[in-house]
Coordinates of C-alpha atoms in Angstrom, one line a residue:
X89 CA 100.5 95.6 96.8
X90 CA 96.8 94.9 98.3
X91 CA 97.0 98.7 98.5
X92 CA 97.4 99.4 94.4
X93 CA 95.1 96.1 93.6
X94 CA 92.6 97.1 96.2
X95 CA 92.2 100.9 94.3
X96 CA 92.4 99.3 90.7
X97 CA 89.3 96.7 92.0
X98 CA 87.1 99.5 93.6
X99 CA 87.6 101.5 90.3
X100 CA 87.0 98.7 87.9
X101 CA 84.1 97.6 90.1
X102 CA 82.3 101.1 90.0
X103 CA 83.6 102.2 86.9
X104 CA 83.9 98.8 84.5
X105 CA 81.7 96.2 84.8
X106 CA 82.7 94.2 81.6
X107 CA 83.0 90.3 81.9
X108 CA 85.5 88.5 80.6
X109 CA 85.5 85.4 78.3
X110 CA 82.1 85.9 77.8
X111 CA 80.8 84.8 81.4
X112 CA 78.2 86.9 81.4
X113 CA 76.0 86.7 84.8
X114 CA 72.8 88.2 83.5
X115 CA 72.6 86.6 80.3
X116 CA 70.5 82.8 79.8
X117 CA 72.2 79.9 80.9
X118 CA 73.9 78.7 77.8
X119 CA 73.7 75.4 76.0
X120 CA 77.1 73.3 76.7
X121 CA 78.2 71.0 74.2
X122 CA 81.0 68.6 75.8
X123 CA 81.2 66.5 79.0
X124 CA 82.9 67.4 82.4
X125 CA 84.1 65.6 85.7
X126 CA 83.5 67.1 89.0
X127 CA 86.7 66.1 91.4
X128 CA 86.5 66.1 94.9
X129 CA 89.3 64.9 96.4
X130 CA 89.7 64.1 99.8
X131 CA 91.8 63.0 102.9
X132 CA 90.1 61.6 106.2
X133 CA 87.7 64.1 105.9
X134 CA 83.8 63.1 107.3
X135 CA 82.6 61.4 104.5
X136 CA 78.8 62.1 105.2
X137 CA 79.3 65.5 105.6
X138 CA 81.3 65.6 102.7
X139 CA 79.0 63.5 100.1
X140 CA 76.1 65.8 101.7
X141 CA 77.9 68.9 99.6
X142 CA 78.4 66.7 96.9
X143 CA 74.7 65.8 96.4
X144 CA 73.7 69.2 96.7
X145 CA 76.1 70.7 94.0
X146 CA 74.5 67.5 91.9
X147 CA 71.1 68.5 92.6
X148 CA 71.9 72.5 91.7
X149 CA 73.6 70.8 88.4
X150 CA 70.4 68.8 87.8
X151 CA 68.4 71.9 88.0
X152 CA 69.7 73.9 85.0
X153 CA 68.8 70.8 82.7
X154 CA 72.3 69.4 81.7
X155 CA 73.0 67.0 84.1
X156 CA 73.8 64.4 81.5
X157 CA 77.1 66.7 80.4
X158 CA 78.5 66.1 84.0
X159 CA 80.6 63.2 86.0
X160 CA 80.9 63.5 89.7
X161 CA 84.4 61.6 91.0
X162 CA 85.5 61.4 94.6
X163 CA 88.8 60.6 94.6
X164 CA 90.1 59.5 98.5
X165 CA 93.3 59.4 99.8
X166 CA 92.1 58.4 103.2
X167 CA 94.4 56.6 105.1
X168 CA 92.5 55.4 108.2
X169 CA 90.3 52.4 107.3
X170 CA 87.2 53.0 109.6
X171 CA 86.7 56.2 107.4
X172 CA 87.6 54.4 104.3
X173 CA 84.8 51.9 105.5
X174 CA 82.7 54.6 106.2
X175 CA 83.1 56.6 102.9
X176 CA 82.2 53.4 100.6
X177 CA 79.4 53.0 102.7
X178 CA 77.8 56.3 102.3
X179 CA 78.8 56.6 98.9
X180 CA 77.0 53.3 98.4
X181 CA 73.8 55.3 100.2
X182 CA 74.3 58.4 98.0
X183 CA 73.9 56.5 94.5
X184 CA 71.2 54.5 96.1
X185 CA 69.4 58.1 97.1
X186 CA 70.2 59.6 93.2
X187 CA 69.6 56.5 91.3
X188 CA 71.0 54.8 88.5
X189 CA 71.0 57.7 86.1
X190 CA 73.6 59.4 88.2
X191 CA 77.0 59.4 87.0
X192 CA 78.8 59.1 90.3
X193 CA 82.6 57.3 90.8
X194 CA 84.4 56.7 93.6
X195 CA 88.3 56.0 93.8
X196 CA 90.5 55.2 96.5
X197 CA 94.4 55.2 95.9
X198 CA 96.4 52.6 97.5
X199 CA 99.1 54.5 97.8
X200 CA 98.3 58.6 97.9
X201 CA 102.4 59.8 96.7
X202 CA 101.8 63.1 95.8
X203 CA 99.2 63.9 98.1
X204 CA 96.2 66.4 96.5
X205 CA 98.6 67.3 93.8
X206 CA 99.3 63.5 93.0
X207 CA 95.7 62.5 93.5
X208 CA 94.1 65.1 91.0
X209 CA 96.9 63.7 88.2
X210 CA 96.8 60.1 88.9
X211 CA 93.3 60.8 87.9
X212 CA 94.2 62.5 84.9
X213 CA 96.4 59.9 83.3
X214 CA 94.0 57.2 84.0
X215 CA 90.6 59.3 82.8
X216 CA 91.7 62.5 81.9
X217 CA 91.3 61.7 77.7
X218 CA 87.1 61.5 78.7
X219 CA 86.9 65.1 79.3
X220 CA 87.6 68.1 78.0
X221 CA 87.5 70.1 81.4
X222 CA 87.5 69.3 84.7
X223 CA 86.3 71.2 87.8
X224 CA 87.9 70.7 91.1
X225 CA 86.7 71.4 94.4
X226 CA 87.8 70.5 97.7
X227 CA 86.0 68.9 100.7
X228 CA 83.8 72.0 101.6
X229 CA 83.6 73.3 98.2
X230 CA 79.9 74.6 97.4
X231 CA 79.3 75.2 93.6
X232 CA 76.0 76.4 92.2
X233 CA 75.4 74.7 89.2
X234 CA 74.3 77.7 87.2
X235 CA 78.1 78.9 88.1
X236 CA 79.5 75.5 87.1
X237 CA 77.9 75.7 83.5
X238 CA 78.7 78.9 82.8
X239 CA 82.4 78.0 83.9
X240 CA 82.3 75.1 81.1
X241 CA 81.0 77.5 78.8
X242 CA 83.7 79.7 79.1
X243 CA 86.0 76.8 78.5
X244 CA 84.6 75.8 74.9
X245 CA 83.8 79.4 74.2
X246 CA 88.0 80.1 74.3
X247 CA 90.0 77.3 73.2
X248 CA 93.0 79.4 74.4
X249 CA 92.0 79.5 77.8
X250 CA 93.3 76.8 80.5
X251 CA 92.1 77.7 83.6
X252 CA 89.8 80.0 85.3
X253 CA 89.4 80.4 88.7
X254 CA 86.9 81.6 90.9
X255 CA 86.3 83.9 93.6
X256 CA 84.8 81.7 96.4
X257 CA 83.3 83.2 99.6
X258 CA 83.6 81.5 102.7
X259 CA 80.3 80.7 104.7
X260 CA 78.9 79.0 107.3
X261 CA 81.2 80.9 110.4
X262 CA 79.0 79.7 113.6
X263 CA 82.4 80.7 115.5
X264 CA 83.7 84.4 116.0
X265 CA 86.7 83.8 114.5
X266 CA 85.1 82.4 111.4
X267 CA 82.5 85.3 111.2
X268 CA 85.4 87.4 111.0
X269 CA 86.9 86.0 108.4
X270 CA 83.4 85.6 106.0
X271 CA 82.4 89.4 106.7
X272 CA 86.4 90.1 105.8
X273 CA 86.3 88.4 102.7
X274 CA 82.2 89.2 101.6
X275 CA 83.1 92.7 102.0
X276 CA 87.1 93.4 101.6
X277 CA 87.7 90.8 99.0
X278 CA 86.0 91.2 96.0
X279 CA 87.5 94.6 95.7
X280 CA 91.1 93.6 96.1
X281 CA 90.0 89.9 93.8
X282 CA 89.0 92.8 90.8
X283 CA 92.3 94.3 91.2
X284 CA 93.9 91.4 91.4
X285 CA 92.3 90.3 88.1
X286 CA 93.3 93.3 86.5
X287 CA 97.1 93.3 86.9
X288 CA 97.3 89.5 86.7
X289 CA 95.2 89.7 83.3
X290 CA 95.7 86.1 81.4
X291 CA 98.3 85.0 83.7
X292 CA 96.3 84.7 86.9
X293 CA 96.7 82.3 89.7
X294 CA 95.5 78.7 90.9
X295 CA 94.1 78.4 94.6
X296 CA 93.5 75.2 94.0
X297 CA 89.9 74.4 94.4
X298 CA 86.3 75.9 93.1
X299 CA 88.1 76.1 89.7
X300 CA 87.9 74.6 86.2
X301 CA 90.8 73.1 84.5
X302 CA 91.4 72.4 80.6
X303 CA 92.4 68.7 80.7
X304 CA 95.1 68.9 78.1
X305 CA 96.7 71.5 79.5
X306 CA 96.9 70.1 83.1
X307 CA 98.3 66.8 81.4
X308 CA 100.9 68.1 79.0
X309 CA 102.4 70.8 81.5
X310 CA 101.4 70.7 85.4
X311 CA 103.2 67.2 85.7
X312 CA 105.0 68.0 89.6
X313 CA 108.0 66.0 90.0
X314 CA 109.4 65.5 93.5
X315 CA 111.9 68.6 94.0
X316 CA 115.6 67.8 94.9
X317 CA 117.1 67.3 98.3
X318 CA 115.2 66.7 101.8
X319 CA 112.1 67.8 103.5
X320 CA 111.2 70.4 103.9
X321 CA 112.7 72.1 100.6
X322 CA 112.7 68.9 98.8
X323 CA 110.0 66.7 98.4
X324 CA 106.6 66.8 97.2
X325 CA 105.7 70.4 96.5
X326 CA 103.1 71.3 98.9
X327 CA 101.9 74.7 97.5
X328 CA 101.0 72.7 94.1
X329 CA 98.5 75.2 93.1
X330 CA 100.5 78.3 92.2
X331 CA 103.3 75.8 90.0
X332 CA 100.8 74.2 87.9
X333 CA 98.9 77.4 86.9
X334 CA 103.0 78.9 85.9
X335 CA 103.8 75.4 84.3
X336 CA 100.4 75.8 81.9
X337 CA 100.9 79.7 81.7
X338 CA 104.4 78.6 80.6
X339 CA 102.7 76.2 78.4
X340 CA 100.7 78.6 76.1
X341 CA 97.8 78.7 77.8
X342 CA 96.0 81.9 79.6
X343 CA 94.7 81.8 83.2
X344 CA 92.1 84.1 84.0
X345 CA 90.3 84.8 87.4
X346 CA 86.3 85.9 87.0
X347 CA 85.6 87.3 90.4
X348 CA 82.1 89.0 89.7
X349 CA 81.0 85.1 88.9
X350 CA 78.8 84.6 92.2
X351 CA 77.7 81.2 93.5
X352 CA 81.2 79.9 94.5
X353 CA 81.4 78.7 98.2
X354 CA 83.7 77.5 101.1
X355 CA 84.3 76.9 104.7
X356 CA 86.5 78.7 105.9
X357 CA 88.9 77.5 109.6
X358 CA 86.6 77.8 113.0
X359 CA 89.4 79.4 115.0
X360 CA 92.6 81.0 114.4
X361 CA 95.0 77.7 115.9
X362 CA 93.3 75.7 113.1
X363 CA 93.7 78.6 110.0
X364 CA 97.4 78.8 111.8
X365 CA 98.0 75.1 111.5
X366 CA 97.0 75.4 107.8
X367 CA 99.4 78.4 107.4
X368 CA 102.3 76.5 108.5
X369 CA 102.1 73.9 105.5
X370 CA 101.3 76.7 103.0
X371 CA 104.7 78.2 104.8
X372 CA 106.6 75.0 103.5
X373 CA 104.7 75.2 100.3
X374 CA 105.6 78.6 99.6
X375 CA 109.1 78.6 100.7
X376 CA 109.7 75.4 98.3
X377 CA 108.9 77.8 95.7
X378 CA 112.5 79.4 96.3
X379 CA 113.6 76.3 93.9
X380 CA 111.4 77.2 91.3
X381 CA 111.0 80.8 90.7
X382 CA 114.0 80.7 88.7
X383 CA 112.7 78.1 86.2
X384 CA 113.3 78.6 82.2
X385 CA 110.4 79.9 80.5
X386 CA 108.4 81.3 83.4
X387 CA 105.7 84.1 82.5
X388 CA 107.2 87.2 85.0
X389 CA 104.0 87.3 86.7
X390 CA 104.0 83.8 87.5
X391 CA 107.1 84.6 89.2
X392 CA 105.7 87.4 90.9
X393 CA 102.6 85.2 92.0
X394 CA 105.3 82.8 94.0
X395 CA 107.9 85.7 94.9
X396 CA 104.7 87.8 96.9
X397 CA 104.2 84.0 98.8
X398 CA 107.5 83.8 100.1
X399 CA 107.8 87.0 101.0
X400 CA 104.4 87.3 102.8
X401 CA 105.7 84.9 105.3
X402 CA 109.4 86.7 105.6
X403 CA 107.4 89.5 106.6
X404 CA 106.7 88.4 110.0
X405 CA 110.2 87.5 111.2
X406 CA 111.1 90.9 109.6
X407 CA 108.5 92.6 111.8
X408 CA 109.7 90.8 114.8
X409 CA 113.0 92.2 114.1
X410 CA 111.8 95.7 113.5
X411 CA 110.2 95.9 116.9
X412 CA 113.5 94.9 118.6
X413 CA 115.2 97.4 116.6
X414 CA 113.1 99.5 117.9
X415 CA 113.7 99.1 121.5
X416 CA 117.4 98.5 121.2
X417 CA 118.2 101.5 119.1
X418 CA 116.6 104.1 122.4
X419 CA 118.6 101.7 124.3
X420 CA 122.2 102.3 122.5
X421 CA 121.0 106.0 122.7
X422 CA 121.7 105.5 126.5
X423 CA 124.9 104.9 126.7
X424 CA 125.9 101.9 124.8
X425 CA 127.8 102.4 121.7
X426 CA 126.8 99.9 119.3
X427 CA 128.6 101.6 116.4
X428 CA 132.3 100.9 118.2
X429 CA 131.6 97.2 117.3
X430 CA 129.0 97.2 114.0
X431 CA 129.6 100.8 111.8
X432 CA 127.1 100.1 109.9
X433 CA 124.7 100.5 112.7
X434 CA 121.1 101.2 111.3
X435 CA 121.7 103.2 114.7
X436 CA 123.9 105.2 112.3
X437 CA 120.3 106.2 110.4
X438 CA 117.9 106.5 113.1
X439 CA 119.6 108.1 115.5
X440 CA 117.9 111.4 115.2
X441 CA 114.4 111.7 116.8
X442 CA 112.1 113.4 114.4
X443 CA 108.4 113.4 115.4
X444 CA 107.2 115.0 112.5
X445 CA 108.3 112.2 110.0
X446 CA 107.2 109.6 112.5
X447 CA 103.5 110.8 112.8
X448 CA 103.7 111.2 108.5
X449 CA 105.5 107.3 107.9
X450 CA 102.7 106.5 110.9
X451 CA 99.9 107.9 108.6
X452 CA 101.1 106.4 105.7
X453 CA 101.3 102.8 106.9
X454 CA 97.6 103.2 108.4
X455 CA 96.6 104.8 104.6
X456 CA 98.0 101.6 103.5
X457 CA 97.0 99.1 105.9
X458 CA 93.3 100.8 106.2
X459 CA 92.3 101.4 102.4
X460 CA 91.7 98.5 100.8
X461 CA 88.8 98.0 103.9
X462 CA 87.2 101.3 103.5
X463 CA 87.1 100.6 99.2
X464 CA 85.6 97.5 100.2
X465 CA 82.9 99.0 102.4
X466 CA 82.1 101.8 100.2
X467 CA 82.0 99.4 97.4
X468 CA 79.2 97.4 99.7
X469 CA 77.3 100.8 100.1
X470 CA 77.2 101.2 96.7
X471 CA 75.8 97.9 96.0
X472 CA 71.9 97.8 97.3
X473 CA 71.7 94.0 97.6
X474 CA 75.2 94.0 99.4
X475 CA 74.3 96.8 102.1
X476 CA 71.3 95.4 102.9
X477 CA 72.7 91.8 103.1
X478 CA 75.3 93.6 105.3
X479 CA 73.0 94.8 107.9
X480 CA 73.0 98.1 106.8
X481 CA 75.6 101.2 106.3
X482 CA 75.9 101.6 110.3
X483 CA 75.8 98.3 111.0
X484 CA 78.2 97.3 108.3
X485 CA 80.6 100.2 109.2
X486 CA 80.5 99.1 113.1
X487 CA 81.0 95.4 112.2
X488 CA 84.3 96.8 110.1
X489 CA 85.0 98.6 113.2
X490 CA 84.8 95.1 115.2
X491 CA 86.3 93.2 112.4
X492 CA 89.4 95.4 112.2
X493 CA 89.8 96.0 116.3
X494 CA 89.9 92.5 116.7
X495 CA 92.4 91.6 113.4
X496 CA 95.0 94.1 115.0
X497 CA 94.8 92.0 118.3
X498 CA 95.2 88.6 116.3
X499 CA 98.1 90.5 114.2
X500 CA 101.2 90.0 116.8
X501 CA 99.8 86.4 117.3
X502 CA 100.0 85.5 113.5
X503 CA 103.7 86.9 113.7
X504 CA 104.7 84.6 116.4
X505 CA 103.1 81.8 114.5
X506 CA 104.7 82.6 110.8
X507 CA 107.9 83.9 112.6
X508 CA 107.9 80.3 114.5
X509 CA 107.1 78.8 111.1
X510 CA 109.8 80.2 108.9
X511 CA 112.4 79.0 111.9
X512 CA 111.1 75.5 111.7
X513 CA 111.7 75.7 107.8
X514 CA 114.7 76.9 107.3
X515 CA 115.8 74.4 110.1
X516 CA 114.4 72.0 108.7
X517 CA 111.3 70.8 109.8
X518 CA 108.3 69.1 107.5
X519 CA 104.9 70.0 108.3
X520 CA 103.3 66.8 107.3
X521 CA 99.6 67.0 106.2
X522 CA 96.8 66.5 108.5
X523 CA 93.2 66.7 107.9
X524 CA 91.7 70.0 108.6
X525 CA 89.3 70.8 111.1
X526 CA 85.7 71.7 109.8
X527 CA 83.9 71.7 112.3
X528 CA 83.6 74.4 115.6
X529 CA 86.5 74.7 117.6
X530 CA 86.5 73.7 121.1
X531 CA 88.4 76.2 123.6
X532 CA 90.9 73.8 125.4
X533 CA 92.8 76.6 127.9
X534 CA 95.1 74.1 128.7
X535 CA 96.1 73.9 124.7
X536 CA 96.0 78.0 124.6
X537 CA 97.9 78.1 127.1
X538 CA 101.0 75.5 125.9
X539 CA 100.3 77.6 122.4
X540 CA 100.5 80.9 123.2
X541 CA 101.7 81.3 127.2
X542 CA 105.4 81.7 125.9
X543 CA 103.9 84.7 123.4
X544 CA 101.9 86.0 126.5
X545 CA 104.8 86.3 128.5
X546 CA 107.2 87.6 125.8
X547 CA 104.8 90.2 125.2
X548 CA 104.8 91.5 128.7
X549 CA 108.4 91.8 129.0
X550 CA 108.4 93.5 125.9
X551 CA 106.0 96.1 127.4
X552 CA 108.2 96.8 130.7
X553 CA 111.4 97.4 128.2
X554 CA 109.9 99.7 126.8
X555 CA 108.5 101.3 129.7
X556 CA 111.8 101.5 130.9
X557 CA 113.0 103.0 128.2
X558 CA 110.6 105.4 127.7
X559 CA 106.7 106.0 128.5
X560 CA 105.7 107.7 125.2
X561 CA 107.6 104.3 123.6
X562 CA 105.5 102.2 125.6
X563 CA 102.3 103.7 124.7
X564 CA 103.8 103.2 120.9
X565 CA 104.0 99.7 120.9
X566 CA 100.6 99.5 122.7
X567 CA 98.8 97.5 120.1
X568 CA 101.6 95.7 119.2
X569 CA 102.2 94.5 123.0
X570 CA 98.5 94.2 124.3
X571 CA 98.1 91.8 121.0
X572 CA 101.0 89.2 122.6
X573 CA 99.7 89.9 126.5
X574 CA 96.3 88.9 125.4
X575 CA 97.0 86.1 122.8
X576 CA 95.1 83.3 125.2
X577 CA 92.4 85.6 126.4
X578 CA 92.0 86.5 122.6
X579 CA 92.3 83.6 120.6
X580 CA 89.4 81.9 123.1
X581 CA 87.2 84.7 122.7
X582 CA 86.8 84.7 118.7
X583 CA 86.7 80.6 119.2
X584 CA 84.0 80.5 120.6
X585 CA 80.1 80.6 119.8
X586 CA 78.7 82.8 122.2
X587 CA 80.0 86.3 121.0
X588 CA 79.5 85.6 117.4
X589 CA 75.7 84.6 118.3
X590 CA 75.3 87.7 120.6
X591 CA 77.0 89.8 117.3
X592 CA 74.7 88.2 115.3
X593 CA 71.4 89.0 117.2
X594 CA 73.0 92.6 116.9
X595 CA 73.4 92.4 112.7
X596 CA 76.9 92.6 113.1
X597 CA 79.1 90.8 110.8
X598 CA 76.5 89.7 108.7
X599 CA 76.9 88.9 105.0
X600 CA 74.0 88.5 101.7
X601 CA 74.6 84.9 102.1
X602 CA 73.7 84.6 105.5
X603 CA 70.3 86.8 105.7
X604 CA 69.8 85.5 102.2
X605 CA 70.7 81.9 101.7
X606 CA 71.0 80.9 98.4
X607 CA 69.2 77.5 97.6
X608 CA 72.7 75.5 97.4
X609 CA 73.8 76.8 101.1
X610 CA 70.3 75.9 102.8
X611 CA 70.2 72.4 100.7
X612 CA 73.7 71.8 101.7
X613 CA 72.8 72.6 105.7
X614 CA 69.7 70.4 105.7
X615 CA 71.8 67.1 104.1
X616 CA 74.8 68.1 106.9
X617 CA 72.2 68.1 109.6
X618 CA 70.3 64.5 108.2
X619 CA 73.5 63.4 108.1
X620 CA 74.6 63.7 111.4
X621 CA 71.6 62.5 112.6
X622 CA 71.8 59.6 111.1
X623 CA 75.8 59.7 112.6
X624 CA 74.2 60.1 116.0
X625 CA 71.4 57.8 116.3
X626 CA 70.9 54.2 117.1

């Protein structure tokens, strides 16, 4: 499927650069005519750091003139009282710093039921009748606010129109890990985001954040009530994102995605432990979706939207299985016959050794797997402002090289994880909800190790069964094996700081954003850095 989207967005990005709803890039900022709140939720997240962003998308907002059409909530679920302290008290500083003209509010819940989800529509049945739209970001959500007004405009310009959401790029990787993922998704995803706006057309999904909302339609149809039975099924619904863009869909009104809308920011994880601990709840979240898939009066692309979810995390236990299906079947081939006990055996299928069809299917996967990367790159080529914010065509093709070399390693290890993930599920185990981690990761061997030692060790034994069952099977599996024997020595590499600055004095996994700045980024870094001064000092 990122295969098919992947070819429709190169050709629609090279061939058709229309805009939708009227969000036209190039054209004059328009004039809006109705009033909007700004919602940042958050949950013991650093409130400095956090109201830093927040002042800078207020001070981008301020520049395009139309300040006075715009409310800025934060809206806290914090549950640890020094940072509740702490987050009234630089709140307190930040309308001190932007005066009394600035329309700024700050809410904590007593109790946060609900979580995000429950936050956002508490909000919305207390306030919601004030605005006609509402923009929601999350705690490291950057917005330009040329990209914020022409996001309202496209609201009162289509009254048919509920949501539209954005294509954010993630910034700010000082970590190897986190470079990865900004070159991955500066270069691979708006490619595969155009196709993905193509096929989804006016029912397009809700990631939650960096997008704008029609208030009435949030408030007559994305009400989320608590789904039968126990954690982790039951319960809250923890992907609430992809349910309240099908329940307004559902509702009569169209969700469209604008991916060619620039000036749309995040953070993304520093290291693949946190992005995995992150993974796990959006396992629980999607997997909850199994109870509502089926619901009366679903659009069939909404189902699709949470039927791809579920089944992106069944496909790492179904790889896991594939690989020991692999080994077993040379195995039964030896001597043992399976197909006395089990006839149908998929020993029954595979019996026969045919080289020829194994290098094609071989090809075929890589075709598949490798595409939607190459689109993206030649896409960047054919973009001046892109290649040269890339580094270059040979430093952007090396950085690929890296970028992809080092995803293969991480692949086996994000099996384990999801594989280990689904198990705890479908046993029954909740996730819970932490607060993420923003910041750099530290390498803590002694963690890696109680992580990933069992992985490490499986991996190895996996290698000497296939050995022993045949050489040219060994060097197979390679990838697959050398992924799991160097999970620790792996996942502390692209932690850390050191290779990502060495790749960066090289012009390697660069992006526009990073060579470039635009004014929000370099605003935002400078109020992060006073801030933590001011943390720090005396």
């Amino acid at each position: 499927l990122a295969f098919a989207s992947a070819v429709a967005g190169f050709m629609t990005a090279v061939f058709d650069r229309g805009y939708r709803l009227g969000i036209d890039p190039d054209q004059p900022l328009p004039q809006l005519h109705s009033r909007t709140a700004l919602l940042m939720p958050t949950y013991n997240e650093d409130p400095r750091r956090l109201l830093a962003g927040l002042q800078a998308i207020h001070e981008s907002v301020a520049e395009t003139g139309q300040l006075q059409r715009f409310d800025f909530f934060v809206l806290s679920d914090t549950r640890r009282e020094d940072i509740a302290a702490a987050e009234e008290q630089a709140f307190a500083e930040l309308q001190q710093t932007l005066g009394p003209q600035a329309r700024l509010f700050y809410r904590r819940r007593a109790d946060n039921s609900g979580r995000k989800a429950g936050n956002i529509a508490d909000w919305v049945s207390r306030f919601g009748g004030g605005y006609p739209q509402m923009l929601i970001l999350d705690a490291d959500s950057l917005m330009t606010g040329d990209t914020i007004v022409r996001l309202v405009a496209g609201m009162e310009h289509n009254a048919d129109v509920g949501l539209i959401q954005t294509l954010p790029m993630v910034v700010g990787g000082r970590t190897l890990f986190s470079r990865m993922q900004q070159f991955g998704g500066r270069v691979y995803g708006p490619v595969i985001a155009r196709g993905v706006a193509w096929w989804h057309g006016a029912e397009s999904n809700y990631w939650g954040h960096n997008a704008i909302i029609r208030t009435v339609a949030f408030a007559e149809n994305a009400g989320l009530p608590a789904l039968p039975g126990r954690k982790p099924f039951g319960g809250h619904v923890l992907s609430h994102d992809f349910v309240e863009a099908a329940l307004m869909r559902r509702g009569g009104w169209a969700a469209h995605m604008v991916p060619y809308l620039k000036g749309s920011y995040e953070e993304g994880p520093p290291t693949l432990t946190d992005m995995m601990v992150r993974d796990r709840r959006w396992c629980q979240g999607n997997l909850q979706h199994g109870k509502i898939v089926g619901s009366r009066g679903l659009h069939w692309i909404s189902r699709m939207h949470m039927l791809i979810g579920i089944g992106h995390y069944f496909t790492a236990p179904m790889w896991a299985m594939l690989l020991l299906i692999g080994i077993a079947i040379p195995l039964f081939q030896g001597g043992i016959d399976i197909n006395g006990v089990l006839h149908l055996s998929p020993n029954v299928y595979w019996r026969a050794q045919d080289e020829i069809h194994v290098v094609r299917l071989f090809a075929i996967t890589m075709a598949v797997l490798l595409t939607p990367k190459l689109l993206g790159y030649v896409a960047t080529l054919l973009d001046r402002d892109d290649r040269r914010g890339c580094g270059g065509a040979a430093r952007a093709f090396v950085a690929m090289l890296v970028e992809t070399v080092l995803a293969a390693l991480m692949a086996p290890v994000v099996m384990y994880v999801q594989s280990r993930g689904v198990a705890e599920v479908l046993a029954g185990k909740d996730s819970g909800w932490d607060a993420q981690q923003r910041d750099d990761g530290k390498v803590d061997w002694a963690a890696l190790a109680r992580g990933y030692g069992g992985l490490s060790v499986f991996g190895a034994f996996m290698g000497a069964l296939a050995w022993a069952v045949s050489p040219a099977l060994a060097a197979w599996m390679l990838p697959v094996v050398a992924g799991m024997v160097l999970s620790i020595p792996v996942v502390a590499l692209t932690s850390s700081r050191g290779p990502a600055v060495w790749l960066r004095r090289l012009g390697l996994l660069d992006i526009p954003e990073e060579r470039h700045p635009p004014a929000i980024l370099l605003r935002a870094a400078e109020l992060r850095r006073q801030a933590a001064a001011r943390t720090s000092g005396p």
